[in-house]
PDB file of C-alpha atoms and ligand atoms in Angstrom:
ATOM      1  CA  MET A 230      40.998  53.581 173.254  1.00  0.00           C
ATOM      2  CA  SER A 231      43.150  51.473 175.555  1.00  0.00           C
ATOM      3  CA  ILE A 232      42.308  51.244 179.248  1.00  0.00           C
ATOM      4  CA  ALA A 233      44.460  53.093 181.781  1.00  0.00           C
ATOM      5  CA  VAL A 234      46.427  50.716 183.985  1.00  0.00           C
ATOM      6  CA  ILE A 235      47.126  52.151 187.412  1.00  0.00           C
ATOM      7  CA  GLU A 236      49.822  50.549 189.528  1.00  0.00           C
ATOM      8  CA  THR A 237      49.988  52.865 192.537  1.00  0.00           C
ATOM      9  CA  ILE A 238      47.602  53.523 195.392  1.00  0.00           C
ATOM     10  CA  ALA A 239      48.215  57.274 195.125  1.00  0.00           C
ATOM     11  CA  GLU A 240      47.167  57.396 191.483  1.00  0.00           C
ATOM     12  CA  LEU A 241      44.035  55.325 192.064  1.00  0.00           C
ATOM     13  CA  ARG A 242      43.047  57.568 194.962  1.00  0.00           C
ATOM     14  CA  THR A 243      43.346  60.599 192.658  1.00  0.00           C
ATOM     15  CA  VAL A 244      41.210  59.035 189.928  1.00  0.00           C
ATOM     16  CA  THR A 245      38.405  58.005 192.288  1.00  0.00           C
ATOM     17  CA  ALA A 246      38.551  61.256 194.306  1.00  0.00           C
ATOM     18  CA  ASP A 247      38.181  63.240 191.067  1.00  0.00           C
ATOM     19  CA  ALA A 248      35.191  61.094 190.100  1.00  0.00           C
ATOM     20  CA  ARG A 249      33.528  61.556 193.476  1.00  0.00           C
ATOM     21  CA  SER A 250      34.022  65.311 193.426  1.00  0.00           C
ATOM     22  CA  ALA A 251      32.421  65.403 189.971  1.00  0.00           C
ATOM     23  CA  ALA A 252      29.406  63.608 191.553  1.00  0.00           C
ATOM     24  CA  ARG A 253      30.065  60.457 189.532  1.00  0.00           C
ATOM     25  CA  ARG A 254      29.219  57.125 191.160  1.00  0.00           C
ATOM     26  CA  VAL A 255      32.232  54.846 191.479  1.00  0.00           C
ATOM     27  CA  ALA A 256      32.060  51.032 191.288  1.00  0.00           C
ATOM     28  CA  LEU A 257      34.883  48.683 192.206  1.00  0.00           C
ATOM     29  CA  VAL A 258      35.103  45.164 190.768  1.00  0.00           C
ATOM     30  CA  PRO A 259      37.795  43.241 192.662  1.00  0.00           C
ATOM     31  CA  THR A 260      39.317  40.321 190.729  1.00  0.00           C
ATOM     32  CA  MET A 261      42.453  38.233 190.568  1.00  0.00           C
ATOM     33  CA  GLY A 262      42.576  38.512 186.779  1.00  0.00           C
ATOM     34  CA  ALA A 263      42.513  35.671 184.221  1.00  0.00           C
ATOM     35  CA  LEU A 264      39.220  37.261 183.315  1.00  0.00           C
ATOM     36  CA  HIS A 265      36.343  35.272 181.844  1.00  0.00           C
ATOM     37  CA  ASP A 266      32.684  35.991 181.099  1.00  0.00           C
ATOM     38  CA  GLY A 267      31.812  35.679 184.810  1.00  0.00           C
ATOM     39  CA  HIS A 268      34.069  38.613 185.615  1.00  0.00           C
ATOM     40  CA  LEU A 269      32.722  40.515 182.611  1.00  0.00           C
ATOM     41  CA  ALA A 270      29.163  40.091 183.933  1.00  0.00           C
ATOM     42  CA  LEU A 271      30.311  41.901 187.089  1.00  0.00           C
ATOM     43  CA  VAL A 272      31.820  44.680 184.996  1.00  0.00           C
ATOM     44  CA  ARG A 273      28.645  45.050 182.905  1.00  0.00           C
ATOM     45  CA  ARG A 274      26.517  45.215 186.032  1.00  0.00           C
ATOM     46  CA  ALA A 275      28.936  47.761 187.503  1.00  0.00           C
ATOM     47  CA  ARG A 276      28.416  49.923 184.435  1.00  0.00           C
ATOM     48  CA  GLU A 277      24.652  49.782 185.051  1.00  0.00           C
ATOM     49  CA  VAL A 278      24.899  50.905 188.676  1.00  0.00           C
ATOM     50  CA  ALA A 279      27.751  53.409 188.480  1.00  0.00           C
ATOM     51  CA  ASP A 280      29.358  55.990 186.205  1.00  0.00           C
ATOM     52  CA  VAL A 281      32.984  55.091 186.803  1.00  0.00           C
ATOM     53  CA  VAL A 282      34.090  51.446 186.898  1.00  0.00           C
ATOM     54  CA  ILE A 283      37.413  50.428 188.383  1.00  0.00           C
ATOM     55  CA  VAL A 284      38.489  46.795 187.960  1.00  0.00           C
ATOM     56  CA  SER A 285      41.222  45.652 190.302  1.00  0.00           C
ATOM     57  CA  ILE A 286      43.457  42.785 189.245  1.00  0.00           C
ATOM     58  CA  PHE A 287      45.536  41.532 192.133  1.00  0.00           C
ATOM     59  CA  VAL A 288      46.506  37.972 192.969  1.00  0.00           C
ATOM     60  CA  ASN A 289      46.423  38.429 196.715  1.00  0.00           C
ATOM     61  CA  PRO A 290      49.180  36.345 198.350  1.00  0.00           C
ATOM     62  CA  LEU A 291      47.465  36.694 201.732  1.00  0.00           C
ATOM     63  CA  GLN A 292      44.547  34.478 200.706  1.00  0.00           C
ATOM     64  CA  PHE A 293      46.676  31.549 199.492  1.00  0.00           C
ATOM     65  CA  GLY A 294      47.962  28.914 201.927  1.00  0.00           C
ATOM     66  CA  PRO A 295      51.591  27.730 201.755  1.00  0.00           C
ATOM     67  CA  SER A 296      50.653  24.580 199.812  1.00  0.00           C
ATOM     68  CA  GLU A 297      48.202  26.293 197.471  1.00  0.00           C
ATOM     69  CA  ASP A 298      48.404  27.427 193.859  1.00  0.00           C
ATOM     70  CA  LEU A 299      49.667  31.037 194.263  1.00  0.00           C
ATOM     71  CA  ASP A 300      52.566  30.461 191.849  1.00  0.00           C
ATOM     72  CA  ARG A 301      50.425  28.500 189.414  1.00  0.00           C
ATOM     73  CA  TYR A 302      47.549  31.002 189.483  1.00  0.00           C
ATOM     74  CA  PRO A 303      47.168  32.353 185.917  1.00  0.00           C
ATOM     75  CA  ARG A 304      48.405  35.891 185.294  1.00  0.00           C
ATOM     76  CA  THR A 305      47.226  37.194 181.937  1.00  0.00           C
ATOM     77  CA  LEU A 306      47.163  40.998 182.140  1.00  0.00           C
ATOM     78  CA  PRO A 307      47.385  41.773 178.377  1.00  0.00           C
ATOM     79  CA  ASP A 308      44.501  39.355 177.653  1.00  0.00           C
ATOM     80  CA  ASP A 309      42.538  40.764 180.574  1.00  0.00           C
ATOM     81  CA  LEU A 310      42.907  44.309 179.250  1.00  0.00           C
ATOM     82  CA  ALA A 311      41.787  43.186 175.804  1.00  0.00           C
ATOM     83  CA  ARG A 312      38.678  41.554 177.314  1.00  0.00           C
ATOM     84  CA  LEU A 313      37.779  44.732 179.183  1.00  0.00           C
ATOM     85  CA  GLU A 314      38.097  46.822 176.028  1.00  0.00           C
ATOM     86  CA  ASP A 315      34.765  48.420 175.020  1.00  0.00           C
ATOM     87  CA  LEU A 316      33.083  47.662 178.361  1.00  0.00           C
ATOM     88  CA  GLY A 317      33.404  51.253 179.539  1.00  0.00           C
ATOM     89  CA  VAL A 318      35.990  50.597 182.258  1.00  0.00           C
ATOM     90  CA  GLU A 319      37.655  53.764 183.521  1.00  0.00           C
ATOM     91  CA  ALA A 320      40.804  52.115 184.832  1.00  0.00           C
ATOM     92  CA  VAL A 321      42.353  48.820 185.850  1.00  0.00           C
ATOM     93  CA  PHE A 322      44.135  48.852 189.181  1.00  0.00           C
ATOM     94  CA  ALA A 323      46.955  46.300 188.905  1.00  0.00           C
ATOM     95  CA  PRO A 324      49.307  46.917 191.829  1.00  0.00           C
ATOM     96  CA  SER A 325      52.331  44.835 192.747  1.00  0.00           C
ATOM     97  CA  ALA A 326      52.315  42.817 195.981  1.00  0.00           C
ATOM     98  CA  LEU A 327      54.872  45.319 197.305  1.00  0.00           C
ATOM     99  CA  GLU A 328      52.502  48.228 196.643  1.00  0.00           C
ATOM    100  CA  ILE A 329      49.755  46.540 198.660  1.00  0.00           C
ATOM    101  CA  TYR A 330      51.964  44.963 201.343  1.00  0.00           C
ATOM    102  CA  PRO A 331      55.072  47.187 201.524  1.00  0.00           C
ATOM    103  CA  ASP A 332      56.206  45.587 204.781  1.00  0.00           C
ATOM    104  CA  GLY A 333      55.421  42.037 203.719  1.00  0.00           C
ATOM    105  CA  PRO A 334      52.180  40.266 204.696  1.00  0.00           C
ATOM    106  CA  ALA A 335      49.861  42.652 206.571  1.00  0.00           C
ATOM    107  CA  GLY A 336      50.504  42.667 210.319  1.00  0.00           C
ATOM    108  CA  THR A 337      46.915  43.736 210.839  1.00  0.00           C
ATOM    109  CA  ARG A 338      44.304  41.347 209.505  1.00  0.00           C
ATOM    110  CA  VAL A 339      40.551  41.324 209.377  1.00  0.00           C
ATOM    111  CA  SER A 340      39.195  38.197 211.065  1.00  0.00           C
ATOM    112  CA  ALA A 341      36.413  36.384 209.259  1.00  0.00           C
ATOM    113  CA  GLY A 342      35.227  34.836 212.540  1.00  0.00           C
ATOM    114  CA  PRO A 343      33.713  31.357 212.965  1.00  0.00           C
ATOM    115  CA  VAL A 344      31.997  31.177 209.546  1.00  0.00           C
ATOM    116  CA  GLY A 345      35.398  31.940 208.025  1.00  0.00           C
ATOM    117  CA  ALA A 346      36.643  28.625 209.407  1.00  0.00           C
ATOM    118  CA  LEU A 347      33.911  26.543 207.718  1.00  0.00           C
ATOM    119  CA  PHE A 348      33.757  25.051 204.203  1.00  0.00           C
ATOM    120  CA  GLU A 349      36.312  26.962 202.086  1.00  0.00           C
ATOM    121  CA  GLY A 350      37.939  28.205 205.291  1.00  0.00           C
ATOM    122  CA  ARG A 351      38.299  24.686 206.627  1.00  0.00           C
ATOM    123  CA  SER A 352      40.044  23.498 203.496  1.00  0.00           C
ATOM    124  CA  ARG A 353      41.968  26.752 203.168  1.00  0.00           C
ATOM    125  CA  PRO A 354      42.894  27.998 206.662  1.00  0.00           C
ATOM    126  CA  GLY A 355      43.372  31.772 206.759  1.00  0.00           C
ATOM    127  CA  HIS A 356      41.890  32.195 203.273  1.00  0.00           C
ATOM    128  CA  PHE A 357      39.008  34.430 204.306  1.00  0.00           C
ATOM    129  CA  ASP A 358      41.101  36.565 206.660  1.00  0.00           C
ATOM    130  CA  GLY A 359      43.281  37.196 203.607  1.00  0.00           C
ATOM    131  CA  VAL A 360      40.258  37.985 201.430  1.00  0.00           C
ATOM    132  CA  LEU A 361      38.680  40.338 203.962  1.00  0.00           C
ATOM    133  CA  THR A 362      41.986  42.089 204.615  1.00  0.00           C
ATOM    134  CA  VAL A 363      42.598  42.825 200.947  1.00  0.00           C
ATOM    135  CA  VAL A 364      38.966  43.800 200.302  1.00  0.00           C
ATOM    136  CA  SER A 365      39.150  46.269 203.239  1.00  0.00           C
ATOM    137  CA  LYS A 366      42.324  47.732 201.816  1.00  0.00           C
ATOM    138  CA  LEU A 367      40.826  48.038 198.334  1.00  0.00           C
ATOM    139  CA  LEU A 368      37.688  49.691 199.727  1.00  0.00           C
ATOM    140  CA  ASN A 369      39.752  52.165 201.726  1.00  0.00           C
ATOM    141  CA  ILE A 370      41.963  52.898 198.738  1.00  0.00           C
ATOM    142  CA  ALA A 371      39.266  53.300 196.086  1.00  0.00           C
ATOM    143  CA  GLN A 372      36.370  54.430 198.332  1.00  0.00           C
ATOM    144  CA  PRO A 373      33.775  53.284 195.805  1.00  0.00           C
ATOM    145  CA  HIS A 374      30.030  53.812 196.201  1.00  0.00           C
ATOM    146  CA  VAL A 375      29.424  50.192 195.254  1.00  0.00           C
ATOM    147  CA  VAL A 376      31.509  47.016 195.152  1.00  0.00           C
ATOM    148  CA  LEU A 377      30.567  43.967 193.086  1.00  0.00           C
ATOM    149  CA  PHE A 378      31.013  40.273 193.834  1.00  0.00           C
ATOM    150  CA  GLY A 379      29.895  37.051 192.141  1.00  0.00           C
ATOM    151  CA  GLN A 380      27.538  34.550 193.746  1.00  0.00           C
ATOM    152  CA  LYS A 381      29.970  31.875 192.465  1.00  0.00           C
ATOM    153  CA  ASP A 382      31.939  32.508 195.672  1.00  0.00           C
ATOM    154  CA  ALA A 383      28.919  32.370 197.973  1.00  0.00           C
ATOM    155  CA  GLN A 384      30.853  32.203 201.234  1.00  0.00           C
ATOM    156  CA  GLN A 385      32.968  35.157 200.141  1.00  0.00           C
ATOM    157  CA  VAL A 386      29.795  37.150 199.383  1.00  0.00           C
ATOM    158  CA  PHE A 387      28.415  36.269 202.810  1.00  0.00           C
ATOM    159  CA  LEU A 388      31.601  37.174 204.687  1.00  0.00           C
ATOM    160  CA  VAL A 389      32.354  40.361 202.741  1.00  0.00           C
ATOM    161  CA  SER A 390      28.756  41.577 203.146  1.00  0.00           C
ATOM    162  CA  ARG A 391      28.918  40.875 206.864  1.00  0.00           C
ATOM    163  CA  MET A 392      32.272  42.638 207.194  1.00  0.00           C
ATOM    164  CA  ILE A 393      30.901  45.692 205.374  1.00  0.00           C
ATOM    165  CA  ALA A 394      27.937  45.786 207.767  1.00  0.00           C
ATOM    166  CA  ASP A 395      29.934  44.969 210.918  1.00  0.00           C
ATOM    167  CA  LEU A 396      32.730  47.446 210.214  1.00  0.00           C
ATOM    168  CA  ASN A 397      30.457  50.156 208.759  1.00  0.00           C
ATOM    169  CA  PHE A 398      32.130  50.515 205.397  1.00  0.00           C
ATOM    170  CA  PRO A 399      30.138  53.196 203.519  1.00  0.00           C
ATOM    171  CA  VAL A 400      29.686  51.087 200.396  1.00  0.00           C
ATOM    172  CA  GLY A 401      26.855  49.168 198.750  1.00  0.00           C
ATOM    173  CA  VAL A 402      27.304  45.527 197.723  1.00  0.00           C
ATOM    174  CA  GLU A 403      25.973  44.239 194.434  1.00  0.00           C
ATOM    175  CA  VAL A 404      25.913  40.462 193.920  1.00  0.00           C
ATOM    176  CA  VAL A 405      25.909  39.040 190.390  1.00  0.00           C
ATOM    177  CA  PRO A 406      24.474  35.570 189.573  1.00  0.00           C
ATOM    178  CA  ILE A 407      26.786  32.698 188.593  1.00  0.00           C
ATOM    179  CA  VAL A 408      27.746  32.673 184.917  1.00  0.00           C
ATOM    180  CA  ARG A 409      27.958  29.144 183.511  1.00  0.00           C
ATOM    181  CA  GLU A 410      29.068  27.442 180.307  1.00  0.00           C
ATOM    182  CA  SER A 411      26.154  26.198 178.203  1.00  0.00           C
ATOM    183  CA  ASP A 412      26.749  22.719 179.694  1.00  0.00           C
ATOM    184  CA  GLY A 413      26.354  24.069 183.239  1.00  0.00           C
ATOM    185  CA  LEU A 414      30.000  24.294 184.353  1.00  0.00           C
ATOM    186  CA  ALA A 415      30.454  27.448 186.428  1.00  0.00           C
ATOM    187  CA  LEU A 416      33.075  29.672 184.840  1.00  0.00           C
ATOM    188  CA  SER A 417      36.299  29.833 186.851  1.00  0.00           C
ATOM    189  CA  SER A 418      39.823  31.030 186.184  1.00  0.00           C
ATOM    190  CA  ARG A 419      40.914  27.555 187.279  1.00  0.00           C
ATOM    191  CA  ASN A 420      38.888  25.742 184.558  1.00  0.00           C
ATOM    192  CA  ARG A 421      41.826  26.272 182.181  1.00  0.00           C
ATOM    193  CA  PHE A 422      43.743  23.642 184.169  1.00  0.00           C
ATOM    194  CA  LEU A 423      41.193  20.930 183.356  1.00  0.00           C
ATOM    195  CA  ASP A 424      42.047  18.502 180.559  1.00  0.00           C
ATOM    196  CA  ALA A 425      39.257  17.124 178.352  1.00  0.00           C
ATOM    197  CA  ARG A 426      38.419  14.187 180.667  1.00  0.00           C
ATOM    198  CA  GLU A 427      38.521  16.359 183.759  1.00  0.00           C
ATOM    199  CA  LYS A 428      36.279  18.932 182.122  1.00  0.00           C
ATOM    200  CA  VAL A 429      33.638  16.238 181.588  1.00  0.00           C
ATOM    201  CA  ALA A 430      34.098  15.061 185.195  1.00  0.00           C
ATOM    202  CA  ALA A 431      33.816  18.660 186.471  1.00  0.00           C
ATOM    203  CA  LEU A 432      30.289  18.830 185.050  1.00  0.00           C
ATOM    204  CA  ARG A 433      29.237  16.569 187.910  1.00  0.00           C
ATOM    205  CA  LEU A 434      29.294  19.542 190.259  1.00  0.00           C
ATOM    206  CA  SER A 435      26.574  21.473 188.455  1.00  0.00           C
ATOM    207  CA  VAL A 436      24.665  18.273 187.670  1.00  0.00           C
ATOM    208  CA  ALA A 437      24.743  17.410 191.388  1.00  0.00           C
ATOM    209  CA  LEU A 438      23.345  20.850 192.225  1.00  0.00           C
ATOM    210  CA  GLU A 439      20.564  20.383 189.652  1.00  0.00           C
ATOM    211  CA  ALA A 440      19.773  16.999 191.207  1.00  0.00           C
ATOM    212  CA  ALA A 441      19.681  18.646 194.622  1.00  0.00           C
ATOM    213  CA  GLU A 442      17.273  21.267 193.372  1.00  0.00           C
ATOM    214  CA  SER A 443      15.005  18.624 191.804  1.00  0.00           C
ATOM    215  CA  SER A 444      14.806  16.870 195.186  1.00  0.00           C
ATOM    216  CA  ALA A 445      14.175  20.008 197.244  1.00  0.00           C
ATOM    217  CA  ASP A 446      10.482  19.235 197.733  1.00  0.00           C
ATOM    218  CA  ARG A 447      11.445  15.903 199.376  1.00  0.00           C
ATOM    219  CA  GLY A 448      13.555  17.427 202.127  1.00  0.00           C
ATOM    220  CA  LEU A 449      17.161  17.772 203.218  1.00  0.00           C
ATOM    221  CA  ASP A 450      18.134  14.079 203.254  1.00  0.00           C
ATOM    222  CA  ALA A 451      16.801  13.599 199.725  1.00  0.00           C
ATOM    223  CA  VAL A 452      18.688  16.688 198.540  1.00  0.00           C
ATOM    224  CA  LEU A 453      21.985  15.455 199.962  1.00  0.00           C
ATOM    225  CA  ALA A 454      21.458  11.901 198.709  1.00  0.00           C
ATOM    226  CA  ALA A 455      20.614  13.086 195.183  1.00  0.00           C
ATOM    227  CA  ALA A 456      23.685  15.304 194.940  1.00  0.00           C
ATOM    228  CA  GLN A 457      25.948  12.718 196.520  1.00  0.00           C
ATOM    229  CA  SER A 458      24.949   9.984 194.111  1.00  0.00           C
ATOM    230  CA  VAL A 459      25.872  12.202 191.142  1.00  0.00           C
ATOM    231  CA  LEU A 460      29.238  13.103 192.668  1.00  0.00           C
ATOM    232  CA  MET A 461      30.107   9.558 193.759  1.00  0.00           C
ATOM    233  CA  GLY A 462      29.606   8.186 190.270  1.00  0.00           C
ATOM    234  CA  GLU A 463      32.780   9.834 188.910  1.00  0.00           C
ATOM    235  CA  SER A 464      36.196   8.638 190.091  1.00  0.00           C
ATOM    236  CA  LEU A 465      37.973  11.833 188.931  1.00  0.00           C
ATOM    237  CA  VAL A 466      35.869  13.877 191.352  1.00  0.00           C
ATOM    238  CA  GLU A 467      37.280  13.916 194.867  1.00  0.00           C
ATOM    239  CA  LEU A 468      34.581  15.514 197.011  1.00  0.00           C
ATOM    240  CA  ASP A 469      35.729  18.035 199.595  1.00  0.00           C
ATOM    241  CA  TYR A 470      32.360  19.090 200.985  1.00  0.00           C
ATOM    242  CA  LEU A 471      28.685  19.022 200.126  1.00  0.00           C
ATOM    243  CA  SER A 472      26.426  20.960 202.457  1.00  0.00           C
ATOM    244  CA  VAL A 473      23.130  22.821 202.648  1.00  0.00           C
ATOM    245  CA  VAL A 474      23.299  26.092 204.547  1.00  0.00           C
ATOM    246  CA  HIS A 475      20.935  28.837 205.609  1.00  0.00           C
ATOM    247  CA  PRO A 476      21.567  31.893 203.389  1.00  0.00           C
ATOM    248  CA  ALA A 477      21.236  34.238 206.392  1.00  0.00           C
ATOM    249  CA  THR A 478      23.758  32.469 208.667  1.00  0.00           C
ATOM    250  CA  PHE A 479      25.809  30.274 206.342  1.00  0.00           C
ATOM    251  CA  LEU A 480      25.391  27.487 208.896  1.00  0.00           C
ATOM    252  CA  PRO A 481      24.134  24.017 207.934  1.00  0.00           C
ATOM    253  CA  VAL A 482      20.364  23.632 208.094  1.00  0.00           C
ATOM    254  CA  ASP A 483      18.683  20.652 209.725  1.00  0.00           C
ATOM    255  CA  ASP A 484      15.747  18.682 208.401  1.00  0.00           C
ATOM    256  CA  THR A 485      13.224  21.015 210.060  1.00  0.00           C
ATOM    257  CA  HIS A 486      14.313  23.876 207.792  1.00  0.00           C
ATOM    258  CA  GLN A 487      11.839  25.090 205.197  1.00  0.00           C
ATOM    259  CA  GLY A 488      12.480  27.751 202.585  1.00  0.00           C
ATOM    260  CA  ARG A 489      15.522  29.208 200.925  1.00  0.00           C
ATOM    261  CA  ALA A 490      18.730  27.233 201.342  1.00  0.00           C
ATOM    262  CA  LEU A 491      22.080  27.242 199.635  1.00  0.00           C
ATOM    263  CA  VAL A 492      23.628  23.990 198.422  1.00  0.00           C
ATOM    264  CA  LEU A 493      27.432  24.198 198.465  1.00  0.00           C
ATOM    265  CA  VAL A 494      29.838  21.861 196.766  1.00  0.00           C
ATOM    266  CA  ALA A 495      33.622  21.780 196.532  1.00  0.00           C
ATOM    267  CA  ALA A 496      35.716  19.074 194.913  1.00  0.00           C
ATOM    268  CA  ARG A 497      39.102  18.395 193.500  1.00  0.00           C
ATOM    269  CA  VAL A 498      39.049  17.315 189.866  1.00  0.00           C
ATOM    270  CA  GLY A 499      42.542  16.094 189.069  1.00  0.00           C
ATOM    271  CA  THR A 500      44.764  18.730 190.659  1.00  0.00           C
ATOM    272  CA  THR A 501      42.196  21.522 190.294  1.00  0.00           C
ATOM    273  CA  ARG A 502      39.902  22.562 193.131  1.00  0.00           C
ATOM    274  CA  LEU A 503      36.463  23.731 192.032  1.00  0.00           C
ATOM    275  CA  ILE A 504      33.489  25.179 193.917  1.00  0.00           C
ATOM    276  CA  ASP A 505      29.876  25.758 192.966  1.00  0.00           C
ATOM    277  CA  ASN A 506      26.564  26.465 194.667  1.00  0.00           C
ATOM    278  CA  MET A 507      22.848  26.803 194.024  1.00  0.00           C
ATOM    279  CA  LEU A 508      19.958  28.421 195.844  1.00  0.00           C
ATOM    280  CA  ILE A 509      17.049  26.006 196.378  1.00  0.00           C
ATOM    281  CA  PHE A 510      13.678  26.160 198.079  1.00  0.00           C
ATOM    282  CA  LEU A 511      13.699  23.367 200.617  1.00  0.00           C
ATOM    283  CA  GLN A 512      10.591  21.625 201.972  1.00  0.00           C
ATOM    284  CA  SER A 513      10.838  20.021 205.385  1.00  0.00           C
ATOM    285  CA  ASN A 514      10.391  16.241 205.354  1.00  0.00           C
ATOM    286  CA  ARG A 515       9.361  16.315 209.018  1.00  0.00           C
ATOM    287  CA  SER A 516       5.635  16.531 209.505  1.00  0.00           C
TER     288      SER A 516
HETATM  289  P1  AMP B 107      38.323  35.921 191.215  1.00  0.00           P
HETATM  290  O1  AMP B 107      39.110  36.573 190.115  1.00  0.00           O
HETATM  291  O2  AMP B 107      38.200  34.443 191.074  1.00  0.00           O
HETATM  292  O3  AMP B 107      38.750  36.379 192.584  1.00  0.00           O
HETATM  293  O4  AMP B 107      36.843  36.441 191.047  1.00  0.00           O
HETATM  294  C1  AMP B 107      36.558  37.820 191.034  1.00  0.00           C
HETATM  295  C2  AMP B 107      35.081  37.998 191.155  1.00  0.00           C
HETATM  296  O5  AMP B 107      34.421  37.378 190.048  1.00  0.00           O
HETATM  297  C3  AMP B 107      34.497  37.363 192.431  1.00  0.00           C
HETATM  298  O6  AMP B 107      33.524  38.233 192.979  1.00  0.00           O
HETATM  299  C4  AMP B 107      33.887  36.100 191.902  1.00  0.00           C
HETATM  300  O7  AMP B 107      32.805  35.626 192.688  1.00  0.00           O
HETATM  301  C5  AMP B 107      33.391  36.537 190.543  1.00  0.00           C
HETATM  302  N1  AMP B 107      33.213  35.379 189.670  1.00  0.00           N
HETATM  303  C6  AMP B 107      34.129  34.417 189.396  1.00  0.00           C
HETATM  304  N2  AMP B 107      33.571  33.459 188.617  1.00  0.00           N
HETATM  305  C7  AMP B 107      32.293  33.840 188.402  1.00  0.00           C
HETATM  306  C8  AMP B 107      31.199  33.270 187.687  1.00  0.00           C
HETATM  307  N3  AMP B 107      31.294  32.111 187.026  1.00  0.00           N
HETATM  308  N4  AMP B 107      30.022  33.938 187.701  1.00  0.00           N
HETATM  309  C9  AMP B 107      29.880  35.110 188.379  1.00  0.00           C
HETATM  310  N5  AMP B 107      30.875  35.692 189.068  1.00  0.00           N
HETATM  311  C10 AMP B 107      32.063  35.070 189.081  1.00  0.00           C
END
């Protein structure tokens, strides 16, 4: 059976309202399409925690800067629908930009605050305000019981979770671990832009994170040095940032920090910008 594709807010509201009044739990999986196994892991998890799964596919213009890849971003709706086949998805919400922003870019925006200006936000000004604005709209439209995000976009998970708490959205958040290729490369819709040489170079990101993890018992400086040496050894990798942050604040830790920490990396490989991260257990090297 083919999946229903819903293009209007009104129709999606009807579908989810009907589900709620039948006491069925609704899950929303927000995506920008070009679906891969990482997205499908979110959908499978959604199926485990809810009765009705809605996947949204919307390339949100608000989260792309003027010099970014909005036009180049892959749009593959027929393939996406085929991939979702047999996963028990109730409907795909694939609205036009006009349906979501009828008056042009939203006049009202959700501010991601100071953490929204760090890391991804520093390289992509306004990105997280755009993400939080569209996620708020999708939550208000679909009113799901649970919304699912991937740990691949760690800063997004942090900021969306904080927004949901700060603004009292009545929705649970479910975070799904990063899905990787067998060689370690984190799956991303942008990986399709990598040629064969770049794909090999892109492996440095996950290798650097593994090196960081292996050095975690020797402290912060050792972690950063280990990851840096892996990244520096490949001329096709242009490092944007490498940082170790506290999972609870998303702020950089210092060398007195002990315990869970998140290693973040972002780099340009050729013309493609990639991000990755790994949770480590850091020992302090200060006695
Ligand atoms: P996107 O279509 O890139 O906006 O991603 C939609 C959702 O899929 C986000 O919550 C991402 O974090 C998640 N996602 C993307 N890639 C992966 C991956 N490799 N593993 C797990 N989740 C992912």
